[in-house]
Amino acid sequence: MSREKAICIIGMGYVGATLAVGFASKGVRVYGVEKQQLIVQKLNSGEATFYEEGFDKILSDVTAKKLLTCHNEIPKTDEIDTYIITVGTPVCENNKVNESYLLSAVDELKNNLKPGDAVILRSTLKLGATEKIVKTELDKLNIPYKLSFCPERTVEGKSIEELTTIPQIIGGVDEKSNQHSKELFSIMVDKCIIVSSPKEAELCKLICNTQRDLYFGFANEVASICDNIGASVSNVINAISENYSRVNIARPGLVGGPCLTKDTHILVQGSKEMGYTPEISLQGRITNEKLINECINQIERIMPSPKKISVLGLAFKGSPPTGDMRGSTVYDLMNLLKQKWKNAEYFGYDSLATDEDVATLPLTRVNDIETAFASADLVIFHNNHPDLQKLDIKELSGKMNFGGIVYDFCNMYNTIDSVNYCGLGNMNYLKER
Ligand SMILES: NC(=O)c1ccc[n+]([C@@H]2O[C@H](COP(=O)([O-])OP(=O)(O)OC[C@H]3O[C@@H](n4cnc5c(N)ncnc54)[C@H](O)[C@@H]3O)[C@@H](O)[C@H]2O)c1
């Protein structure tokens, strides 16, 4: 389906830039707007601003064809009939959502919106924000416009593929808004699902991530129970999952990243403001947030004074592969390790994270796994990047100092692979030595 008019995407971070290349690769003329000059420069020269499978190739193609151009401000052109907002909505220290980027984007939009134009919100929002914040502001213009909330649900690492395969949920303020968004997203996806209000669409987005957070939270609770009673969470999960489809339990592990660490808090805040406190959802987040501390205490019991500590896999998750360190639990991990063992030497390995991001951690980057293991007292697998999944753990752990420990948050290996290997929910392996 071809489209005469152009779209303008405000905020060219992960969500904005991938969406922009997604639409541009379908022949839609896309104007990207971004405050950070470096991002504008890089994207205009076809250079990827982050690692995402397939992103760099499509980006260089669509920028060469001038289907995507990036700008510091919203271009004044009649060519644009749709504005999509993809700015960040982080949570602050008190777990309340920071809506300042959204508000400033809406402010800039107000100076450019023409009668009949459409505004699509794609940033993750607090329940009710589309109508309470954005609609309230746009109504002040006294012009007809369309407005809908159309959440991003792709997973980092596979977003280019998923942009065209995941159904698009649409929650417009009226029928015209729904139809406009449906026509636009139908260029990319086969299925659009229209819900009855922006609020419902906002809830759809928030519960997707909250459910995932909770899913991991329960598995992590089981892992903590196992560590406490001296059982193996791997044995337990393997046993209950075999030919028994009524159980679906996640593999335990740290839960970080720019979305899962905040979306539960955003759901809870919005729902509470509307009169209902979601307790189960919040408990999943609390369980995931306190996990690292418990694990470090477990490690200390078996390794009281490590001198060389290596952390492998620094991004917020390992699979699908990403170099994204935003919201990575590695920051909490490093803080806690440094509190326990201030004078230890710290090393870190990640095959995708940028030098700039790794430099934000108090450790020395190493570019090969052997160096990370050599003479180490403690090696920690923080994520399960594919690079880390197929190591000869027995041979590598032989390079460590005598009595050294390998602690794996993702339980990628078996107890028999190495005598000094243990992990989250699998501390019993070492106790049995
Ligand atoms: N990262 C994901 O995979 C993902 C998935 C689903 C939903 N989301 C949601 O999408 C939103 C964006 O996430 P992200 O990861 O792309 O964030 P991001 O921080 O990577 O990108 C946001 C970008 O917007 C820019 N920006 C801020 N205000 C601006 C303005 N007024 N004009 C122009 N540019 C402006 C920032 O400089 C930044 O580059 C968030 O609400 C997030 O929760 C993210």
Coordinates of N, CA and C in Angstrom, one line a residue, residues 228-368:
N228 N 17.4 -21.5 49.5 CA 17.2 -21.6 51.0 C 17.1 -23.0 51.5
I229 N 16.5 -23.9 50.7 CA 16.3 -25.3 51.3 C 17.4 -26.2 50.7
G230 N 18.3 -25.7 49.9 CA 19.3 -26.6 49.4 C 18.8 -27.5 48.2
A231 N 17.9 -27.0 47.4 CA 17.4 -27.7 46.2 C 18.0 -27.0 45.0
S232 N 17.9 -27.8 43.8 CA 18.3 -27.2 42.6 C 17.1 -26.7 41.8
V233 N 17.0 -25.4 41.4 CA 15.9 -24.9 40.7 C 15.9 -25.5 39.3
S234 N 17.0 -25.9 38.7 CA 17.0 -26.5 37.4 C 16.4 -27.8 37.5
N235 N 16.8 -28.6 38.5 CA 16.1 -30.0 38.6 C 14.6 -29.8 38.8
V236 N 14.2 -28.9 39.6 CA 12.8 -28.7 39.9 C 12.0 -28.3 38.7
I237 N 12.6 -27.3 37.9 CA 11.8 -26.9 36.7 C 11.8 -28.0 35.7
N238 N 13.0 -28.6 35.5 CA 13.0 -29.7 34.5 C 12.0 -30.8 34.8
A239 N 11.9 -31.1 36.1 CA 11.0 -32.2 36.5 C 9.6 -31.9 36.3
I240 N 9.2 -30.7 36.7 CA 7.8 -30.3 36.6 C 7.3 -30.0 35.2
S241 N 8.3 -29.7 34.3 CA 7.9 -29.3 33.0 C 7.8 -30.5 32.0
E242 N 8.3 -31.6 32.4 CA 8.3 -32.8 31.5 C 6.9 -33.4 31.3
N243 N 6.4 -33.3 30.1 CA 5.1 -33.9 29.8 C 4.0 -33.4 30.7
Y244 N 4.1 -32.2 31.1 CA 3.1 -31.6 32.0 C 2.8 -30.2 31.6
S245 N 1.8 -30.0 30.7 CA 1.7 -28.7 30.0 C 1.0 -27.7 30.9
R246 N 0.4 -28.1 32.0 CA -0.3 -27.1 32.8 C 0.7 -26.2 33.6
V247 N 2.0 -26.5 33.6 CA 2.9 -25.6 34.2 C 3.8 -25.0 33.1
N248 N 3.9 -23.7 33.3 CA 4.8 -22.9 32.4 C 5.6 -21.9 33.2
I249 N 6.8 -22.3 33.5 CA 7.6 -21.5 34.5 C 8.8 -21.0 33.7
A250 N 9.2 -19.7 34.0 CA 10.3 -19.2 33.3 C 11.6 -19.7 33.9
R251 N 12.7 -19.5 33.2 CA 14.0 -19.8 33.8 C 14.4 -18.6 34.7
P252 N 14.8 -18.8 35.9 CA 15.2 -17.7 36.8 C 16.3 -16.8 36.2
G253 N 16.4 -15.6 36.6 CA 17.4 -14.7 36.1 C 17.1 -13.3 36.4
L254 N 18.1 -12.4 36.3 CA 18.0 -11.0 36.6 C 17.0 -10.4 35.6
V255 N 16.2 -9.4 36.0 CA 15.3 -8.7 35.1 C 15.6 -7.3 35.1
G256 N 16.2 -6.8 33.9 CA 16.6 -5.4 33.8 C 16.1 -4.9 32.5
G257 N 16.6 -3.8 32.1 CA 16.3 -3.2 30.8 C 15.5 -1.9 30.9
P258 N 15.3 -1.2 29.8 CA 14.6 0.0 29.8 C 13.1 -0.1 30.0
C259 N 12.5 -1.3 29.8 CA 11.1 -1.4 29.9 C 10.6 -2.2 31.1
L260 N 11.1 -3.4 31.3 CA 10.6 -4.2 32.4 C 10.9 -3.6 33.8
T261 N 11.9 -2.9 33.9 CA 12.2 -2.3 35.2 C 11.3 -1.1 35.6
K262 N 10.6 -0.6 34.6 CA 9.7 0.6 34.9 C 8.2 0.4 34.6
D263 N 7.9 -0.5 33.7 CA 6.5 -0.5 33.2 C 5.5 -1.0 34.4
T264 N 6.0 -1.9 35.2 CA 5.1 -2.3 36.3 C 4.9 -1.1 37.2
H265 N 5.9 -0.3 37.5 CA 5.7 0.9 38.3 C 4.8 1.8 37.7
I266 N 4.8 2.0 36.3 CA 3.9 2.9 35.6 C 2.5 2.4 35.7
L267 N 2.3 1.1 35.6 CA 1.0 0.5 35.7 C 0.4 0.7 37.1
V268 N 1.3 0.5 38.1 CA 0.8 0.6 39.5 C 0.5 2.0 39.8
Q269 N 1.3 3.0 39.4 CA 1.1 4.4 39.7 C -0.3 4.8 39.1
G270 N -0.5 4.5 37.8 CA -1.7 5.0 37.1 C -2.9 4.3 37.7
S271 N -2.9 3.0 38.0 CA -4.0 2.3 38.5 C -4.4 2.8 39.9
K272 N -3.3 3.1 40.7 CA -3.5 3.6 42.1 C -4.2 5.0 42.0
E273 N -3.7 5.8 41.1 CA -4.3 7.1 41.0 C -5.8 7.0 40.6
M274 N -6.2 5.9 40.0 CA -7.6 5.7 39.6 C -8.3 4.9 40.6
G275 N -7.7 4.6 41.7 CA -8.4 4.0 42.8 C -8.2 2.5 43.1
Y276 N -7.3 1.8 42.4 CA -7.1 0.4 42.6 C -5.6 0.1 42.7
T277 N -5.1 -0.5 43.8 CA -3.7 -0.8 43.9 C -3.4 -2.2 43.5
P278 N -2.7 -2.4 42.4 CA -2.4 -3.8 41.9 C -1.3 -4.4 42.8
E279 N -1.6 -5.3 43.7 CA -0.6 -5.8 44.6 C 0.3 -6.9 44.1
I280 N -0.3 -7.9 43.3 CA 0.4 -9.0 42.8 C 1.5 -8.5 41.8
S281 N 1.1 -7.5 41.0 CA 2.0 -7.0 40.0 C 3.2 -6.4 40.7
L282 N 2.9 -5.6 41.7 CA 4.0 -4.8 42.4 C 4.9 -5.8 43.1
Q283 N 4.4 -6.9 43.6 CA 5.2 -7.8 44.3 C 6.2 -8.5 43.4
G284 N 5.8 -8.8 42.1 CA 6.7 -9.4 41.2 C 7.9 -8.5 41.0
R285 N 7.7 -7.2 40.8 CA 8.8 -6.2 40.6 C 9.7 -6.2 41.9
I286 N 9.0 -6.2 43.1 CA 9.8 -6.1 44.3 C 10.7 -7.3 44.4
T287 N 10.2 -8.5 44.1 CA 11.0 -9.7 44.1 C 12.2 -9.6 43.1
N288 N 11.9 -9.1 41.9 CA 13.0 -9.0 41.0 C 14.1 -8.0 41.4
E289 N 13.6 -6.9 42.0 CA 14.5 -5.9 42.4 C 15.4 -6.3 43.6
K290 N 14.9 -7.1 44.5 CA 15.7 -7.5 45.7 C 16.6 -8.7 45.4
L291 N 16.4 -9.3 44.3 CA 17.1 -10.6 44.0 C 18.7 -10.5 44.0
I292 N 19.2 -9.5 43.4 CA 20.7 -9.3 43.3 C 21.3 -9.3 44.7
N293 N 20.7 -8.6 45.6 CA 21.3 -8.5 46.9 C 21.4 -9.9 47.6
E294 N 20.3 -10.6 47.5 CA 20.3 -12.0 48.1 C 21.4 -12.8 47.4
C295 N 21.5 -12.7 46.1 CA 22.5 -13.5 45.4 C 23.9 -13.2 45.9
I296 N 24.2 -11.9 46.0 CA 25.6 -11.5 46.4 C 25.9 -12.0 47.8
N297 N 24.8 -12.0 48.7 CA 25.0 -12.6 50.0 C 25.3 -14.1 50.0
Q298 N 24.6 -14.7 49.1 CA 24.9 -16.2 48.9 C 26.3 -16.4 48.4
I299 N 26.8 -15.6 47.5 CA 28.1 -15.7 46.9 C 29.2 -15.5 48.0
E300 N 28.9 -14.5 48.9 CA 29.9 -14.1 49.9 C 30.1 -15.3 50.9
R301 N 29.0 -16.1 51.1 CA 29.1 -17.2 52.0 C 30.1 -18.2 51.5
I302 N 30.2 -18.4 50.2 CA 31.2 -19.4 49.7 C 32.5 -18.8 49.2
M303 N 32.5 -17.5 49.0 CA 33.7 -16.8 48.5 C 33.9 -15.5 49.3
P304 N 34.4 -15.6 50.5 CA 34.4 -14.4 51.4 C 35.3 -13.2 50.9
S305 N 36.4 -13.5 50.2 CA 37.3 -12.4 49.9 C 37.9 -12.5 48.5
P306 N 37.1 -12.4 47.4 CA 37.7 -12.5 46.1 C 38.6 -11.3 45.8
K307 N 39.7 -11.5 45.1 CA 40.6 -10.4 44.7 C 40.4 -10.0 43.3
K308 N 40.1 -11.0 42.4 CA 39.8 -10.6 41.0 C 38.4 -11.1 40.7
I309 N 37.6 -10.2 40.2 CA 36.2 -10.6 39.9 C 35.9 -10.2 38.4
S310 N 35.4 -11.1 37.7 CA 35.0 -10.8 36.3 C 33.5 -11.0 36.1
V311 N 33.0 -10.0 35.4 CA 31.5 -10.1 35.1 C 31.4 -10.2 33.6
L312 N 30.6 -11.3 33.2 CA 30.5 -11.6 31.7 C 29.1 -11.3 31.3
G313 N 28.9 -10.5 30.2 CA 27.6 -10.2 29.7 C 27.1 -9.0 30.4
L314 N 27.3 -7.8 29.9 CA 27.0 -6.5 30.7 C 25.6 -5.9 30.3
A315 N 25.2 -6.3 29.0 CA 23.9 -5.7 28.6 C 22.7 -6.2 29.4
F316 N 21.6 -5.6 29.3 CA 20.5 -5.9 30.2 C 19.9 -7.3 30.0
K317 N 20.2 -7.8 28.8 CA 19.8 -9.2 28.6 C 20.8 -9.8 27.5
G318 N 20.8 -11.1 27.4 CA 21.7 -11.8 26.5 C 21.1 -12.2 25.2
S319 N 19.8 -12.6 25.4 CA 19.2 -13.2 24.2 C 17.7 -12.7 24.1
P320 N 17.2 -12.2 23.0 CA 18.0 -12.0 21.8 C 19.1 -11.0 22.0
P321 N 20.2 -11.2 21.3 CA 21.4 -10.4 21.6 C 21.2 -8.9 21.5
T322 N 21.7 -8.2 22.4 CA 21.7 -6.7 22.4 C 22.9 -6.2 23.1
G323 N 23.3 -4.9 22.7 CA 24.4 -4.3 23.5 C 23.8 -3.2 24.4
D324 N 22.5 -3.2 24.6 CA 21.8 -2.1 25.3 C 22.1 -2.3 26.8
M325 N 22.7 -1.3 27.4 CA 23.0 -1.4 28.9 C 22.0 -0.5 29.7
R326 N 21.0 0.1 29.0 CA 20.0 0.9 29.7 C 19.2 0.1 30.7
G327 N 19.2 0.5 32.0 CA 18.4 -0.3 33.0 C 19.0 -1.7 33.3
S328 N 20.3 -1.9 32.8 CA 20.9 -3.2 33.1 C 21.1 -3.4 34.6
T329 N 20.8 -4.6 35.0 CA 21.0 -4.9 36.5 C 22.5 -5.0 36.8
V330 N 23.4 -4.9 35.7 CA 24.8 -4.9 36.0 C 25.2 -3.7 36.8
Y331 N 24.5 -2.6 36.8 CA 24.8 -1.4 37.6 C 24.6 -1.7 39.1
D332 N 23.5 -2.3 39.4 CA 23.2 -2.7 40.8 C 24.2 -3.8 41.2
L333 N 24.5 -4.7 40.3 CA 25.5 -5.7 40.6 C 26.8 -5.1 41.0
M334 N 27.3 -4.2 40.2 CA 28.6 -3.6 40.4 C 28.6 -2.8 41.7
N335 N 27.5 -2.1 42.0 CA 27.4 -1.3 43.2 C 27.5 -2.2 44.4
L336 N 26.8 -3.3 44.4 CA 26.8 -4.3 45.5 C 28.1 -5.0 45.7
L337 N 28.7 -5.3 44.5 CA 30.1 -6.0 44.6 C 31.1 -5.0 45.2
K338 N 31.0 -3.8 44.8 CA 32.0 -2.8 45.2 C 31.8 -2.5 46.7
Q339 N 30.5 -2.6 47.2 CA 30.3 -2.4 48.6 C 30.9 -3.5 49.4
K340 N 30.8 -4.7 48.9 CA 31.3 -5.9 49.6 C 32.8 -6.0 49.5
W341 N 33.3 -5.8 48.3 CA 34.8 -6.0 48.0 C 35.4 -4.8 47.3
K342 N 35.5 -3.7 48.1 CA 36.0 -2.5 47.6 C 37.3 -2.6 46.9
N343 N 38.2 -3.4 47.4 CA 39.6 -3.4 46.8 C 39.8 -4.5 45.8
A344 N 38.8 -5.2 45.5 CA 39.0 -6.3 44.4 C 39.2 -5.6 43.1
E345 N 39.8 -6.3 42.2 CA 40.0 -5.8 40.8 C 38.8 -6.3 40.0
Y346 N 38.2 -5.5 39.2 CA 37.0 -5.8 38.4 C 37.3 -5.8 36.9
F347 N 36.8 -6.9 36.2 CA 36.9 -6.9 34.8 C 35.5 -7.2 34.2
G348 N 35.3 -6.8 33.0 CA 34.0 -7.0 32.3 C 34.2 -7.4 30.9
Y349 N 33.3 -8.3 30.4 CA 33.3 -8.7 29.0 C 31.9 -8.6 28.5
D350 N 31.8 -8.0 27.3 CA 30.5 -8.0 26.5 C 30.9 -7.8 25.1
S351 N 30.3 -8.6 24.2 CA 30.8 -8.5 22.8 C 30.0 -7.5 22.0
L352 N 28.9 -6.9 22.6 CA 28.1 -5.9 21.8 C 28.1 -4.5 22.4
A353 N 28.2 -4.4 23.7 CA 28.1 -3.1 24.4 C 29.2 -2.2 23.9
T354 N 28.8 -0.9 23.8 CA 29.8 0.1 23.2 C 30.8 0.4 24.3
D355 N 32.0 0.9 23.9 CA 33.1 1.3 24.9 C 32.5 2.4 25.8
E356 N 31.8 3.3 25.2 CA 31.2 4.4 25.9 C 30.3 3.9 27.1
D357 N 29.5 2.9 26.8 CA 28.6 2.4 27.8 C 29.4 1.6 28.9
V358 N 30.3 0.8 28.4 CA 31.1 0.0 29.4 C 31.9 0.9 30.3
A359 N 32.3 2.0 29.8 CA 33.1 3.0 30.6 C 32.3 3.5 31.7
T360 N 31.0 3.4 31.7 CA 30.2 3.9 32.8 C 30.2 2.9 34.0
L361 N 30.9 1.8 33.9 CA 31.0 0.8 35.0 C 32.4 0.9 35.6
P362 N 32.5 0.6 36.9 CA 33.8 0.7 37.5 C 34.6 -0.6 37.3
L363 N 34.9 -0.9 36.1 CA 35.6 -2.2 35.8 C 36.5 -1.9 34.5
T364 N 37.4 -2.9 34.3 CA 38.2 -2.8 33.1 C 37.7 -3.8 32.0
R365 N 37.5 -3.2 30.8 CA 36.9 -4.1 29.8 C 38.0 -5.1 29.3
V366 N 37.6 -6.4 29.1 CA 38.5 -7.3 28.5 C 37.8 -7.8 27.2
N367 N 38.6 -8.1 26.2 CA 37.9 -8.5 24.9 C 38.0 -9.9 24.6
D368 N 38.5 -10.7 25.6 CA 38.4 -12.2 25.4 C 38.1 -12.8 26.7

